[in-house]
Amino acid sequence: MFQRLFGRERHGNRAITEALYAQIVAAARQTVFYSDWNVPDTPLGRFEMLSLHMFLFQHRLRGEGGVAGEVAQVLIDEFFMDVEHSLRELGIGDVGVPKRMKKLAKMFYGRTAAYDDALERNDHDALVAALARNVRPDTGAWPQATHLAGYVADVSRRLAEQPTESIVSGTVAFPVAKTI
């Protein structure tokens, strides 16, 4: 069944990919990030949180073959299409979009490497430092970064517990971030 949905025609079942993407976006838009944890409520701050949640989703499906790999690729494509659309909504013209997209893609993959390394080594301090460096580069000290790092580690553990079959069927459960 899944091969028919994601095999030759990757966009054959938009309902699943739209459901997954909506869940990732909803997790990234949790109010606590912007109100209690001092993530900037700006286009760049929202990009950081969406990137972080997309990374967590991709991290969960990393190494999975078949349908799960296809789903992961469709979702990363959806993410970058959404970012491009957002740039256009912000008034970036056709000439500027490719340059900005290249920069944002480089930012995303750089962050992905740093977060992945910290999670794989179970290094809370490295994760805190990476989050602070990326989410609040304008701030010397960001005490809430430790809360975000704890959330990221918790999400990673909880996503690992979710069956792949459930995820590729359109359901991924991100935990609710707790207020400080």
CSV table of C-alpha atoms in Angstrom, one decimal:
chain,number,residue,atom,x,y,z
A,1,MET,CA,0.0,0.0,0.0
A,2,PHE,CA,2.7,2.5,1.0
A,3,GLN,CA,4.7,1.8,-2.1
A,4,ARG,CA,1.7,2.8,-4.2
A,5,LEU,CA,1.4,6.0,-2.2
A,6,PHE,CA,5.0,7.0,-2.1
A,7,GLY,CA,6.7,4.9,-4.7
A,8,ARG,CA,6.7,6.3,-8.2
A,9,GLU,CA,4.5,9.3,-7.5
A,10,ARG,CA,6.0,10.8,-4.3
A,11,HIS,CA,3.1,13.3,-3.9
A,12,GLY,CA,0.5,10.6,-4.4
A,13,ASN,CA,-0.9,11.0,-0.9
A,14,ARG,CA,-0.9,14.6,0.1
A,15,ALA,CA,-3.1,13.9,3.1
A,16,ILE,CA,-0.3,12.1,4.9
A,17,THR,CA,2.4,14.6,4.1
A,18,GLU,CA,0.1,17.5,4.9
A,19,ALA,CA,-0.9,15.9,8.2
A,20,LEU,CA,2.7,15.3,9.2
A,21,TYR,CA,3.9,18.8,8.2
A,22,ALA,CA,1.0,20.4,10.1
A,23,GLN,CA,2.0,18.5,13.2
A,24,ILE,CA,5.6,19.6,12.9
A,25,VAL,CA,4.5,23.2,12.4
A,26,ALA,CA,2.2,23.1,15.3
A,27,ALA,CA,5.0,21.7,17.6
A,28,ALA,CA,7.3,24.6,16.4
A,29,ARG,CA,4.6,27.2,17.1
A,30,GLN,CA,4.1,26.3,20.7
A,31,THR,CA,3.5,29.6,22.6
A,32,VAL,CA,5.9,28.7,25.4
A,33,PHE,CA,8.9,28.9,23.1
A,34,TYR,CA,8.2,32.6,22.4
A,35,SER,CA,6.7,33.7,25.7
A,36,ASP,CA,8.5,31.8,28.4
A,37,TRP,CA,11.7,30.6,26.7
A,38,ASN,CA,12.5,33.9,25.0
A,39,VAL,CA,12.8,32.6,21.4
A,40,PRO,CA,12.5,35.7,19.2
A,41,ASP,CA,9.0,35.9,17.8
A,42,THR,CA,10.3,37.0,14.4
A,43,PRO,CA,10.5,35.4,11.0
A,44,LEU,CA,14.0,34.2,11.8
A,45,GLY,CA,13.0,32.9,15.3
A,46,ARG,CA,10.1,31.0,13.8
A,47,PHE,CA,12.5,29.6,11.1
A,48,GLU,CA,14.8,28.4,13.9
A,49,MET,CA,11.9,26.6,15.7
A,50,LEU,CA,10.5,25.1,12.5
A,51,SER,CA,14.0,24.0,11.5
A,52,LEU,CA,14.6,22.4,14.9
A,53,HIS,CA,11.4,20.4,14.7
A,54,MET,CA,12.0,19.4,11.1
A,55,PHE,CA,15.5,18.2,12.3
A,56,LEU,CA,13.9,16.2,15.1
A,57,PHE,CA,11.5,14.6,12.6
A,58,GLN,CA,14.3,13.8,10.1
A,59,HIS,CA,16.5,12.6,13.0
A,60,ARG,CA,13.8,10.1,13.9
A,61,LEU,CA,13.5,8.7,10.4
A,62,ARG,CA,17.3,8.7,9.6
A,63,GLY,CA,18.4,5.4,8.4
A,64,GLU,CA,14.9,4.1,7.7
A,65,GLY,CA,14.6,2.8,4.2
A,66,GLY,CA,11.6,2.4,2.0
A,67,VAL,CA,8.5,4.4,2.7
A,68,ALA,CA,10.0,6.1,5.7
A,69,GLY,CA,12.9,7.4,3.7
A,70,GLU,CA,10.4,8.7,1.0
A,71,VAL,CA,8.3,10.4,3.7
A,72,ALA,CA,11.4,12.0,5.2
A,73,GLN,CA,12.4,13.4,1.7
A,74,VAL,CA,8.9,14.6,0.9
A,75,LEU,CA,8.7,16.4,4.2
A,76,ILE,CA,12.1,18.1,3.8
A,77,ASP,CA,11.0,19.2,0.3
A,78,GLU,CA,7.8,20.6,1.8
A,79,PHE,CA,9.8,22.4,4.5
A,80,PHE,CA,11.9,24.2,1.9
A,81,MET,CA,8.9,25.0,-0.3
A,82,ASP,CA,7.3,26.6,2.8
A,83,VAL,CA,10.4,28.6,3.6
A,84,GLU,CA,10.5,29.8,0.0
A,85,HIS,CA,6.9,30.8,0.1
A,86,SER,CA,7.5,32.7,3.4
A,87,LEU,CA,10.3,34.6,1.8
A,88,ARG,CA,8.1,35.7,-1.0
A,89,GLU,CA,5.3,36.7,1.5
A,90,LEU,CA,7.9,38.8,3.3
A,91,GLY,CA,8.4,40.7,0.0
A,92,ILE,CA,11.7,39.1,-1.2
A,93,GLY,CA,11.7,39.4,-5.0
A,94,ASP,CA,12.4,36.7,-7.5
A,95,VAL,CA,16.0,37.8,-7.8
A,96,GLY,CA,16.7,37.6,-4.0
A,97,VAL,CA,14.9,34.3,-3.2
A,98,PRO,CA,17.5,31.8,-4.6
A,99,LYS,CA,20.3,33.6,-2.7
A,100,ARG,CA,18.3,33.6,0.5
A,101,MET,CA,17.2,30.0,0.1
A,102,LYS,CA,20.9,28.9,-0.4
A,103,LYS,CA,21.8,30.8,2.8
A,104,LEU,CA,18.8,29.3,4.8
A,105,ALA,CA,19.6,25.8,3.5
A,106,LYS,CA,23.2,26.1,4.6
A,107,MET,CA,22.0,27.4,8.0
A,108,PHE,CA,19.5,24.4,8.3
A,109,TYR,CA,22.1,21.8,7.5
A,110,GLY,CA,24.7,23.4,9.7
A,111,ARG,CA,22.3,23.3,12.6
A,112,THR,CA,21.3,19.8,11.8
A,113,ALA,CA,24.9,18.6,12.1
A,114,ALA,CA,25.5,20.4,15.4
A,115,TYR,CA,22.2,19.2,17.0
A,116,ASP,CA,22.7,15.6,15.7
A,117,ASP,CA,26.2,15.5,17.1
A,118,ALA,CA,25.1,16.7,20.5
A,119,LEU,CA,22.2,14.3,20.6
A,120,GLU,CA,24.3,11.3,19.5
A,121,ARG,CA,26.9,12.0,22.2
A,122,ASN,CA,24.1,12.7,24.7
A,123,ASP,CA,26.0,16.0,25.4
A,124,HIS,CA,23.5,18.4,27.1
A,125,ASP,CA,26.0,21.2,27.3
A,126,ALA,CA,26.9,21.0,23.6
A,127,LEU,CA,23.2,21.0,22.7
A,128,VAL,CA,22.6,24.1,24.9
A,129,ALA,CA,25.5,25.8,23.3
A,130,ALA,CA,24.3,25.0,19.7
A,131,LEU,CA,20.8,26.1,20.5
A,132,ALA,CA,22.0,29.4,22.0
A,133,ARG,CA,24.4,30.0,19.2
A,134,ASN,CA,21.7,29.5,16.6
A,135,VAL,CA,18.4,30.6,18.2
A,136,ARG,CA,19.8,33.7,20.1
A,137,PRO,CA,23.0,34.6,18.4
A,138,ASP,CA,22.5,38.3,19.4
A,139,THR,CA,22.5,37.4,23.2
A,140,GLY,CA,25.5,36.6,25.3
A,141,ALA,CA,23.6,34.6,27.8
A,142,TRP,CA,20.3,32.9,27.2
A,143,PRO,CA,19.4,30.9,30.3
A,144,GLN,CA,16.3,29.4,28.6
A,145,ALA,CA,18.5,27.5,26.2
A,146,THR,CA,18.8,24.8,28.9
A,147,HIS,CA,15.0,24.4,28.9
A,148,LEU,CA,14.9,24.1,25.1
A,149,ALA,CA,17.8,21.6,25.1
A,150,GLY,CA,15.9,19.5,27.7
A,151,TYR,CA,12.8,19.7,25.4
A,152,VAL,CA,14.8,18.6,22.4
A,153,ALA,CA,16.3,15.6,24.2
A,154,ASP,CA,12.8,14.6,25.4
A,155,VAL,CA,11.3,15.0,21.9
A,156,SER,CA,14.1,12.9,20.4
A,157,ARG,CA,13.5,10.1,23.0
A,158,ARG,CA,9.7,10.2,22.5
A,159,LEU,CA,9.9,10.2,18.7
A,160,ALA,CA,12.3,7.2,18.9
A,161,GLU,CA,9.5,5.3,20.8
A,162,GLN,CA,6.9,6.0,18.1
A,163,PRO,CA,6.4,3.2,15.6
A,164,THR,CA,7.6,4.0,12.1
A,165,GLU,CA,4.3,2.6,10.7
A,166,SER,CA,2.4,5.2,12.7
A,167,ILE,CA,4.6,8.0,11.5
A,168,VAL,CA,4.4,7.1,7.8
A,169,SER,CA,0.6,6.8,8.2
A,170,GLY,CA,0.5,10.5,9.1
A,171,THR,CA,0.8,10.6,12.9
A,172,VAL,CA,3.7,12.0,14.8
A,173,ALA,CA,3.3,13.1,18.4
A,174,PHE,CA,5.5,15.9,19.7
A,175,PRO,CA,5.3,16.5,23.5
A,176,VAL,CA,4.0,19.8,24.8
A,177,ALA,CA,6.7,22.1,26.0
A,178,LYS,CA,6.3,23.0,29.7
A,179,THR,CA,6.3,26.5,31.0
A,180,ILE,CA,9.1,27.6,33.3
